[in-house]
Structure formats: structure tokens, C-alpha cells
Amino acid sequence: MAGSSSEISESLNGWMNNNSSIVSYVLINADGIPLKYNEDVTYEHAVKQASLFSDLLTKTKKCVKELLPQENEFISNLRIRTKKETEYILCNHGDYSLITHQNCKDMQHKKKKIKT
Amino acid sequence: MSEAEEILNRIKNHKGVIGILVVNSEGLIIKSTFDQQQSDLHASLLTQLSKKARDVIRELDPQNDINFLRLRSKKHEIMIAPDKDYTLIVVQDPYADKEKS
């Protein structure tokens, strides 16, 4: 368990370092308890995000179930774009959910650079 | 109004778009390409979802607000653009490009 736990941390941190636009992430279980979160984020903030977004994810599940009943397997994600040019990406898979907070301004800046 | 029609037609003709829905702030359907039952279902569920998402974002940062929502499932993608008076909902098949090419 300790080994797999540190492996998860390493994977998440590596993934976050590879994508510079990511501000923070929180990994939560089905009960809304934060299991892993970015070291820059305080525990209180992680708990707050976990509780708020787990409610939102439950509602998302309900919506998908009602709107698209033919899709039995529930693998989906919800992106919330905000006015401060940031974006929350909520991914749900089985009993775990990953909440990512990223800065879209950087992405747009990079896109412009690439086009030039 | 004709300008809105033009924009909606452009969205409708986009590849992979399954349906478009415009809802006002009271939840009434202004314009829809779905049938009545489907429209009512989409309108009520998705306006609830966008309202809850707005509440969540406000709770995290009171000065922030949502611009756009994108709900992606295995076979469909629902995009919601909530605004003060109206909410635009577009349902599309995210793999339309891949399938045709």
C-alpha cells in the first residue's frame, strides 16, 4: 500500500510537471474524501474543493444517466470554464475522481507562440 | 433576431451537431431542434447542472463566475453556455470528424 501510494503521488506530480498550465489537482474517492492533492494546496482548500465538486459530480452523473440512458458505463468528464481564464476539469472513473485546476491563459499564450 | 438565427444555423450545420437548445432564465425553451419531451428533459436537467456549477465556482472564489461548461460522456458531448438572460445548449457527437475521415 505504501509503495502504490507513493507511485500514485509520483505519477500525479510528474503529470502535473509535464503540463505547466496545471495549477493544482485533487484526487477524491467516492465518499468525497481527498486522497491526493497538490503540495501547494492547503489541506483545508483540498477538502473544500473535494466536498463541493463531489456534489457537482453526483449531479453530473444523474444528468448523464437521465439524458443518455443508453450509455451504461459511466466514464465522463466535466469542464468548467470560468471568467478568470481558468478551467476546472472533473474526471470520474469508477470510484475515484480527479479534479484539475488549470490556467487557460498560459495555454492560449503558448498556442500563439506555436503559430508564430 | 435574424442575426441569432444565422448564428444558430451555423452551429446547426457544424459537423457532428446532434441538437441545439436555447433556454431563457426562467427555464422556458425559446428554440430547440429536439422534440418536446427531449427538450424539456435537457432544459431542466442542464439548467440545474449549470446553476449548481455556478454555485460551486462562487463558493470557491466569490469573484469568479462560469463562462462555459462541457459535459463529455462516452458517446456524446454537451456544451452549455450560460449567460444572464439565456442559456445555449449544444449536443454533439465528439467523434464525428474521426468517423467520417
CSV table of N, CA, C and O in Angstrom, one decimal, chain A residues 8-107:
chain,number,residue,atom,x,y,z
A,8,ILE,N,1.5,6.5,-6.9
A,8,ILE,CA,0.4,7.4,-7.4
A,8,ILE,C,0.9,8.8,-7.3
A,8,ILE,O,0.7,9.6,-8.2
A,9,SER,N,1.5,9.2,-6.1
A,9,SER,CA,1.9,10.6,-5.9
A,9,SER,C,2.9,10.9,-7.0
A,9,SER,O,2.9,12.0,-7.6
A,10,GLU,N,3.9,10.0,-7.3
A,10,GLU,CA,4.9,10.3,-8.3
A,10,GLU,C,4.2,10.5,-9.7
A,10,GLU,O,4.6,11.4,-10.4
A,11,SER,N,3.3,9.6,-10.0
A,11,SER,CA,2.6,9.8,-11.3
A,11,SER,C,1.9,11.1,-11.4
A,11,SER,O,2.1,11.8,-12.5
A,12,LEU,N,1.2,11.4,-10.4
A,12,LEU,CA,0.4,12.7,-10.5
A,12,LEU,C,1.3,13.9,-10.5
A,12,LEU,O,1.1,14.8,-11.3
A,13,ASN,N,2.4,13.9,-9.7
A,13,ASN,CA,3.3,15.0,-9.7
A,13,ASN,C,4.0,15.1,-11.1
A,13,ASN,O,4.2,16.2,-11.6
A,14,GLY,N,4.4,14.0,-11.6
A,14,GLY,CA,5.1,14.0,-12.9
A,14,GLY,C,4.2,14.5,-14.0
A,14,GLY,O,4.5,15.4,-14.8
A,15,TRP,N,2.9,14.1,-14.0
A,15,TRP,CA,1.9,14.5,-15.0
A,15,TRP,C,1.7,16.0,-14.8
A,15,TRP,O,1.6,16.8,-15.8
A,16,MET,N,1.7,16.5,-13.6
A,16,MET,CA,1.4,17.9,-13.4
A,16,MET,C,2.6,18.7,-13.9
A,16,MET,O,2.5,19.8,-14.5
A,17,ASN,N,3.9,18.2,-13.6
A,17,ASN,CA,5.0,19.0,-14.1
A,17,ASN,C,5.1,19.0,-15.6
A,17,ASN,O,5.6,20.0,-16.1
A,18,ASN,N,4.6,18.0,-16.2
A,18,ASN,CA,4.7,18.0,-17.7
A,18,ASN,C,3.7,19.0,-18.3
A,18,ASN,O,3.9,19.4,-19.4
A,19,ASN,N,2.7,19.3,-17.6
A,19,ASN,CA,1.7,20.3,-18.1
A,19,ASN,C,1.8,21.5,-17.3
A,19,ASN,O,1.2,21.6,-16.2
A,20,SER,N,2.5,22.5,-17.8
A,20,SER,CA,2.8,23.7,-16.9
A,20,SER,C,1.6,24.5,-16.6
A,20,SER,O,1.6,25.3,-15.7
A,21,SER,N,0.5,24.3,-17.4
A,21,SER,CA,-0.7,25.1,-17.2
A,21,SER,C,-1.5,24.7,-16.0
A,21,SER,O,-2.4,25.4,-15.5
A,22,ILE,N,-1.2,23.5,-15.4
A,22,ILE,CA,-2.0,23.0,-14.3
A,22,ILE,C,-1.6,23.7,-13.0
A,22,ILE,O,-0.4,23.8,-12.7
A,23,VAL,N,-2.6,24.2,-12.3
A,23,VAL,CA,-2.4,24.9,-11.1
A,23,VAL,C,-2.4,24.0,-9.9
A,23,VAL,O,-1.6,24.1,-9.0
A,24,SER,N,-3.4,23.1,-9.9
A,24,SER,CA,-3.5,22.2,-8.8
A,24,SER,C,-4.4,21.0,-9.2
A,24,SER,O,-5.1,21.1,-10.2
A,25,TYR,N,-4.3,20.0,-8.4
A,25,TYR,CA,-5.2,18.8,-8.6
A,25,TYR,C,-5.6,18.2,-7.3
A,25,TYR,O,-4.9,18.4,-6.2
A,26,VAL,N,-6.7,17.5,-7.2
A,26,VAL,CA,-7.2,16.8,-6.1
A,26,VAL,C,-7.7,15.5,-6.5
A,26,VAL,O,-8.5,15.5,-7.5
A,27,LEU,N,-7.3,14.4,-5.9
A,27,LEU,CA,-7.9,13.1,-6.2
A,27,LEU,C,-8.8,12.7,-5.0
A,27,LEU,O,-8.4,12.7,-3.9
A,28,ILE,N,-10.1,12.4,-5.4
A,28,ILE,CA,-11.0,12.1,-4.3
A,28,ILE,C,-11.6,10.7,-4.6
A,28,ILE,O,-11.7,10.3,-5.7
A,29,ASN,N,-12.1,10.1,-3.5
A,29,ASN,CA,-12.8,8.8,-3.6
A,29,ASN,C,-14.3,9.0,-3.7
A,29,ASN,O,-14.8,10.2,-3.8
A,30,ALA,N,-15.0,7.9,-3.7
A,30,ALA,CA,-16.5,8.0,-3.9
A,30,ALA,C,-17.2,8.8,-2.8
A,30,ALA,O,-18.3,9.3,-3.0
A,31,ASP,N,-16.6,8.8,-1.6
A,31,ASP,CA,-17.2,9.5,-0.5
A,31,ASP,C,-16.8,10.9,-0.4
A,31,ASP,O,-17.3,11.6,0.5
A,32,GLY,N,-16.0,11.4,-1.3
A,32,GLY,CA,-15.7,12.8,-1.3
A,32,GLY,C,-14.5,13.1,-0.4
A,32,GLY,O,-14.3,14.3,0.0
A,33,ILE,N,-13.7,12.1,-0.1
A,33,ILE,CA,-12.6,12.4,0.8
A,33,ILE,C,-11.3,12.6,-0.1
A,33,ILE,O,-11.1,11.7,-1.0
A,34,PRO,N,-10.6,13.7,0.1
A,34,PRO,CA,-9.4,13.8,-0.8
A,34,PRO,C,-8.3,12.9,-0.4
A,34,PRO,O,-7.9,12.8,0.8
A,35,LEU,N,-7.8,12.1,-1.4
A,35,LEU,CA,-6.8,11.1,-1.2
A,35,LEU,C,-5.4,11.7,-1.5
A,35,LEU,O,-4.4,11.5,-0.8
A,36,LYS,N,-5.3,12.4,-2.6
A,36,LYS,CA,-4.1,13.0,-3.0
A,36,LYS,C,-4.4,14.4,-3.5
A,36,LYS,O,-5.4,14.7,-4.1
A,37,TYR,N,-3.5,15.3,-3.2
A,37,TYR,CA,-3.6,16.7,-3.7
A,37,TYR,C,-2.3,17.3,-3.8
A,37,TYR,O,-1.3,16.9,-3.2
A,38,ASN,N,-2.2,18.4,-4.6
A,38,ASN,CA,-1.0,19.1,-4.8
A,38,ASN,C,-0.4,19.7,-3.6
A,38,ASN,O,-1.2,20.2,-2.7
A,39,GLU,N,0.9,19.6,-3.4
A,39,GLU,CA,1.5,20.1,-2.2
A,39,GLU,C,1.3,21.6,-2.0
A,39,GLU,O,1.4,22.1,-0.8
A,40,ASP,N,1.1,22.3,-3.1
A,40,ASP,CA,1.0,23.8,-2.9
A,40,ASP,C,-0.4,24.1,-2.3
A,40,ASP,O,-0.6,25.3,-1.8
A,41,VAL,N,-1.3,23.2,-2.3
A,41,VAL,CA,-2.7,23.5,-1.9
A,41,VAL,C,-2.8,23.1,-0.4
A,41,VAL,O,-2.2,22.0,0.0
A,42,THR,N,-3.4,23.9,0.4
A,42,THR,CA,-3.6,23.5,1.8
A,42,THR,C,-4.6,22.4,1.9
A,42,THR,O,-5.5,22.2,1.0
A,43,TYR,N,-4.6,21.7,3.0
A,43,TYR,CA,-5.5,20.6,3.2
A,43,TYR,C,-6.9,21.1,3.3
A,43,TYR,O,-7.8,20.5,2.8
A,44,GLU,N,-7.1,22.3,3.9
A,44,GLU,CA,-8.5,22.8,4.1
A,44,GLU,C,-9.0,23.1,2.7
A,44,GLU,O,-10.2,22.9,2.4
A,45,HIS,N,-8.2,23.7,1.8
A,45,HIS,CA,-8.7,24.0,0.5
A,45,HIS,C,-9.0,22.8,-0.3
A,45,HIS,O,-10.0,22.7,-1.0
A,46,ALA,N,-8.2,21.7,-0.1
A,46,ALA,CA,-8.5,20.5,-0.8
A,46,ALA,C,-9.8,19.9,-0.4
A,46,ALA,O,-10.6,19.4,-1.2
A,47,VAL,N,-10.0,19.9,1.0
A,47,VAL,CA,-11.3,19.4,1.5
A,47,VAL,C,-12.5,20.2,0.9
A,47,VAL,O,-13.5,19.6,0.6
A,48,LYS,N,-12.3,21.5,0.9
A,48,LYS,CA,-13.4,22.3,0.3
A,48,LYS,C,-13.7,22.0,-1.1
A,48,LYS,O,-14.8,21.7,-1.5
A,49,GLN,N,-12.6,21.9,-1.9
A,49,GLN,CA,-12.8,21.5,-3.3
A,49,GLN,C,-13.5,20.1,-3.4
A,49,GLN,O,-14.4,19.9,-4.2
A,50,ALA,N,-13.0,19.2,-2.6
A,50,ALA,CA,-13.5,17.8,-2.7
A,50,ALA,C,-15.0,17.8,-2.4
A,50,ALA,O,-15.7,17.2,-3.1
A,51,SER,N,-15.4,18.5,-1.3
A,51,SER,CA,-16.8,18.4,-1.0
A,51,SER,C,-17.7,19.1,-2.0
A,51,SER,O,-18.7,18.5,-2.5
A,52,LEU,N,-17.3,20.2,-2.5
A,52,LEU,CA,-18.1,21.0,-3.5
A,52,LEU,C,-18.2,20.2,-4.8
A,52,LEU,O,-19.2,20.0,-5.4
A,53,PHE,N,-17.0,19.7,-5.3
A,53,PHE,CA,-17.0,19.1,-6.6
A,53,PHE,C,-17.6,17.7,-6.5
A,53,PHE,O,-18.1,17.2,-7.5
A,54,SER,N,-17.5,17.0,-5.4
A,54,SER,CA,-18.1,15.7,-5.3
A,54,SER,C,-19.7,15.8,-5.5
A,54,SER,O,-20.3,15.0,-6.1
A,55,ASP,N,-20.2,16.9,-4.9
A,55,ASP,CA,-21.7,17.1,-5.1
A,55,ASP,C,-22.0,17.4,-6.5
A,55,ASP,O,-22.9,16.8,-7.1
A,56,LEU,N,-21.1,18.2,-7.1
A,56,LEU,CA,-21.4,18.5,-8.5
A,56,LEU,C,-21.2,17.3,-9.4
A,56,LEU,O,-22.0,17.1,-10.4
A,57,LEU,N,-20.2,16.4,-9.1
A,57,LEU,CA,-20.1,15.2,-9.9
A,57,LEU,C,-21.3,14.3,-9.8
A,57,LEU,O,-21.7,13.6,-10.7
A,58,THR,N,-21.8,14.2,-8.5
A,58,THR,CA,-23.0,13.4,-8.4
A,58,THR,C,-24.1,13.9,-9.3
A,58,THR,O,-24.8,13.1,-9.9
A,59,LYS,N,-24.3,15.2,-9.3
A,59,LYS,CA,-25.3,15.8,-10.2
A,59,LYS,C,-25.0,15.5,-11.6
A,59,LYS,O,-25.9,15.2,-12.4
A,60,THR,N,-23.8,15.6,-12.0
A,60,THR,CA,-23.4,15.3,-13.4
A,60,THR,C,-23.7,13.8,-13.7
A,60,THR,O,-24.3,13.6,-14.8
A,61,LYS,N,-23.4,12.9,-12.8
A,61,LYS,CA,-23.8,11.5,-13.1
A,61,LYS,C,-25.3,11.4,-13.3
A,61,LYS,O,-25.7,10.7,-14.2
A,62,LYS,N,-26.1,12.0,-12.5
A,62,LYS,CA,-27.5,11.9,-12.6
A,62,LYS,C,-28.0,12.5,-13.9
A,62,LYS,O,-28.8,11.9,-14.6
A,63,CYS,N,-27.4,13.6,-14.4
A,63,CYS,CA,-27.8,14.2,-15.7
A,63,CYS,C,-27.5,13.2,-16.8
A,63,CYS,O,-28.3,13.0,-17.7
A,64,VAL,N,-26.3,12.7,-16.8
A,64,VAL,CA,-25.9,11.8,-17.9
A,64,VAL,C,-26.8,10.6,-17.9
A,64,VAL,O,-27.2,10.1,-19.0
A,65,LYS,N,-27.1,10.0,-16.7
A,65,LYS,CA,-27.9,8.8,-16.7
A,65,LYS,C,-29.3,9.1,-17.3
A,65,LYS,O,-29.9,8.3,-18.0
A,66,GLU,N,-29.9,10.3,-17.0
A,66,GLU,CA,-31.2,10.6,-17.5
A,66,GLU,C,-31.2,11.0,-18.9
A,66,GLU,O,-32.1,10.6,-19.7
A,67,LEU,N,-30.2,11.8,-19.3
A,67,LEU,CA,-30.2,12.3,-20.7
A,67,LEU,C,-29.8,11.2,-21.7
A,67,LEU,O,-30.3,11.1,-22.8
A,68,LEU,N,-28.8,10.4,-21.3
A,68,LEU,CA,-28.2,9.4,-22.2
A,68,LEU,C,-28.3,8.0,-21.6
A,68,LEU,O,-27.3,7.5,-21.1
A,69,PRO,N,-29.5,7.5,-21.5
A,69,PRO,CA,-29.7,6.2,-20.7
A,69,PRO,C,-29.0,5.0,-21.4
A,69,PRO,O,-28.7,4.0,-20.8
A,70,GLN,N,-28.8,5.2,-22.8
A,70,GLN,CA,-28.2,4.0,-23.5
A,70,GLN,C,-26.8,3.8,-23.1
A,70,GLN,O,-26.2,2.7,-23.4
A,71,GLU,N,-26.1,4.8,-22.6
A,71,GLU,CA,-24.7,4.6,-22.2
A,71,GLU,C,-24.6,4.0,-20.8
A,71,GLU,O,-24.8,4.7,-19.8
A,72,ASN,N,-24.4,2.7,-20.7
A,72,ASN,CA,-24.4,2.0,-19.4
A,72,ASN,C,-23.2,2.4,-18.6
A,72,ASN,O,-23.2,2.8,-17.4
A,73,GLU,N,-22.0,2.3,-19.2
A,73,GLU,CA,-20.8,2.6,-18.5
A,73,GLU,C,-20.6,4.1,-18.3
A,73,GLU,O,-20.7,4.8,-19.2
A,74,PHE,N,-20.3,4.4,-17.0
A,74,PHE,CA,-20.1,5.9,-16.8
A,74,PHE,C,-18.7,6.3,-16.7
A,74,PHE,O,-18.0,6.1,-15.8
A,75,ILE,N,-18.2,6.7,-17.9
A,75,ILE,CA,-16.9,7.4,-17.9
A,75,ILE,C,-17.1,8.7,-18.6
A,75,ILE,O,-17.5,8.8,-19.7
A,76,SER,N,-16.9,9.8,-17.8
A,76,SER,CA,-17.2,11.1,-18.4
A,76,SER,C,-16.4,12.1,-17.7
A,76,SER,O,-15.7,11.8,-16.7
A,77,ASN,N,-16.4,13.3,-18.2
A,77,ASN,CA,-15.7,14.4,-17.5
A,77,ASN,C,-16.5,15.7,-17.8
A,77,ASN,O,-17.3,15.8,-18.8
A,78,LEU,N,-16.3,16.6,-16.9
A,78,LEU,CA,-17.0,17.9,-17.0
A,78,LEU,C,-15.9,19.0,-16.9
A,78,LEU,O,-15.1,19.0,-16.0
A,79,ARG,N,-16.0,19.9,-17.9
A,79,ARG,CA,-15.1,21.0,-17.8
A,79,ARG,C,-15.9,22.3,-17.5
A,79,ARG,O,-16.9,22.6,-18.1
A,80,ILE,N,-15.3,23.1,-16.6
A,80,ILE,CA,-16.0,24.3,-16.2
A,80,ILE,C,-15.0,25.5,-16.5
A,80,ILE,O,-14.0,25.6,-15.9
A,81,ARG,N,-15.4,26.3,-17.5
A,81,ARG,CA,-14.5,27.4,-17.9
A,81,ARG,C,-15.0,28.6,-17.1
A,81,ARG,O,-16.2,28.9,-17.1
A,82,THR,N,-14.1,29.3,-16.4
A,82,THR,CA,-14.6,30.5,-15.6
A,82,THR,C,-14.1,31.8,-16.2
A,82,THR,O,-13.3,31.8,-17.2
A,83,LYS,N,-14.6,32.8,-15.7
A,83,LYS,CA,-14.3,34.2,-16.2
A,83,LYS,C,-12.9,34.6,-16.0
A,83,LYS,O,-12.4,35.5,-16.7
A,84,LYS,N,-12.2,34.0,-15.0
A,84,LYS,CA,-10.8,34.4,-14.7
A,84,LYS,C,-9.8,33.6,-15.6
A,84,LYS,O,-8.7,33.5,-15.2
A,85,GLU,N,-10.3,33.1,-16.7
A,85,GLU,CA,-9.4,32.4,-17.6
A,85,GLU,C,-8.8,31.2,-17.0
A,85,GLU,O,-7.7,30.8,-17.3
A,86,THR,N,-9.5,30.5,-16.1
A,86,THR,CA,-9.1,29.3,-15.5
A,86,THR,C,-10.1,28.2,-15.8
A,86,THR,O,-11.2,28.6,-16.2
A,87,GLU,N,-9.8,27.0,-15.6
A,87,GLU,CA,-10.7,25.9,-16.0
A,87,GLU,C,-10.6,24.8,-15.0
A,87,GLU,O,-9.4,24.4,-14.6
A,88,TYR,N,-11.7,24.2,-14.6
A,88,TYR,CA,-11.7,23.1,-13.7
A,88,TYR,C,-12.1,21.9,-14.6
A,88,TYR,O,-13.1,21.9,-15.3
A,89,ILE,N,-11.3,20.8,-14.5
A,89,ILE,CA,-11.7,19.6,-15.3
A,89,ILE,C,-11.9,18.5,-14.2
A,89,ILE,O,-11.0,18.1,-13.5
A,90,LEU,N,-13.2,18.0,-14.2
A,90,LEU,CA,-13.5,16.9,-13.3
A,90,LEU,C,-13.7,15.6,-14.1
A,90,LEU,O,-14.5,15.5,-14.9
A,91,CYS,N,-12.8,14.7,-13.8
A,91,CYS,CA,-12.8,13.4,-14.4
A,91,CYS,C,-13.3,12.3,-13.4
A,91,CYS,O,-12.8,12.3,-12.3
A,92,ASN,N,-14.2,11.5,-13.9
A,92,ASN,CA,-14.8,10.5,-13.0
A,92,ASN,C,-14.6,9.1,-13.6
A,92,ASN,O,-14.9,8.9,-14.8
A,93,HIS,N,-14.0,8.2,-12.9
A,93,HIS,CA,-13.8,6.8,-13.4
A,93,HIS,C,-14.0,5.9,-12.2
A,93,HIS,O,-13.1,5.8,-11.3
A,94,GLY,N,-15.0,5.1,-12.3
A,94,GLY,CA,-15.3,4.2,-11.2
A,94,GLY,C,-15.5,4.9,-9.9
A,94,GLY,O,-16.3,5.7,-9.7
A,95,ASP,N,-14.7,4.5,-8.9
A,95,ASP,CA,-14.9,5.0,-7.5
A,95,ASP,C,-14.1,6.3,-7.3
A,95,ASP,O,-14.1,6.8,-6.2
A,96,TYR,N,-13.3,6.7,-8.2
A,96,TYR,CA,-12.4,7.8,-8.0
A,96,TYR,C,-12.6,9.0,-9.0
A,96,TYR,O,-13.1,8.7,-10.1
A,97,SER,N,-12.3,10.2,-8.5
A,97,SER,CA,-12.5,11.3,-9.4
A,97,SER,C,-11.2,12.2,-9.2
A,97,SER,O,-10.6,12.3,-8.2
A,98,LEU,N,-10.9,12.8,-10.3
A,98,LEU,CA,-9.7,13.7,-10.3
A,98,LEU,C,-10.2,15.1,-10.7
A,98,LEU,O,-10.8,15.3,-11.8
A,99,ILE,N,-9.8,16.1,-9.9
A,99,ILE,CA,-10.2,17.5,-10.1
A,99,ILE,C,-8.9,18.2,-10.5
A,99,ILE,O,-8.0,18.2,-9.7
A,100,THR,N,-8.9,18.8,-11.6
A,100,THR,CA,-7.7,19.5,-12.1
A,100,THR,C,-8.1,21.0,-12.3
A,100,THR,O,-9.2,21.3,-12.8
A,101,HIS,N,-7.3,21.9,-11.8
A,101,HIS,CA,-7.5,23.3,-11.9
A,101,HIS,C,-6.3,23.8,-12.8
A,101,HIS,O,-5.2,23.7,-12.4
A,102,GLN,N,-6.7,24.4,-14.0
A,102,GLN,CA,-5.6,24.8,-14.9
A,102,GLN,C,-5.8,26.2,-15.3
A,102,GLN,O,-7.0,26.7,-15.3
A,103,ASN,N,-4.8,26.8,-15.8
A,103,ASN,CA,-4.8,28.2,-16.2
A,103,ASN,C,-4.8,28.3,-17.7
A,103,ASN,O,-3.8,27.9,-18.4
A,104,CYS,N,-5.9,28.7,-18.3
A,104,CYS,CA,-6.0,28.7,-19.7
A,104,CYS,C,-5.3,29.8,-20.4
A,104,CYS,O,-5.0,29.7,-21.6
A,105,LYS,N,-5.0,30.8,-19.7
A,105,LYS,CA,-4.2,32.0,-20.3
A,105,LYS,C,-2.9,31.5,-20.8
A,105,LYS,O,-2.5,31.8,-21.9
A,106,ASP,N,-2.2,30.7,-20.0
A,106,ASP,CA,-0.9,30.1,-20.5
A,106,ASP,C,-1.1,29.3,-21.8
A,106,ASP,O,-0.3,29.4,-22.7
A,107,MET,N,-2.2,28.5,-21.8
A,107,MET,CA,-2.4,27.7,-23.0
A,107,MET,C,-2.5,28.6,-24.2
A,107,MET,O,-1.9,28.3,-25.3
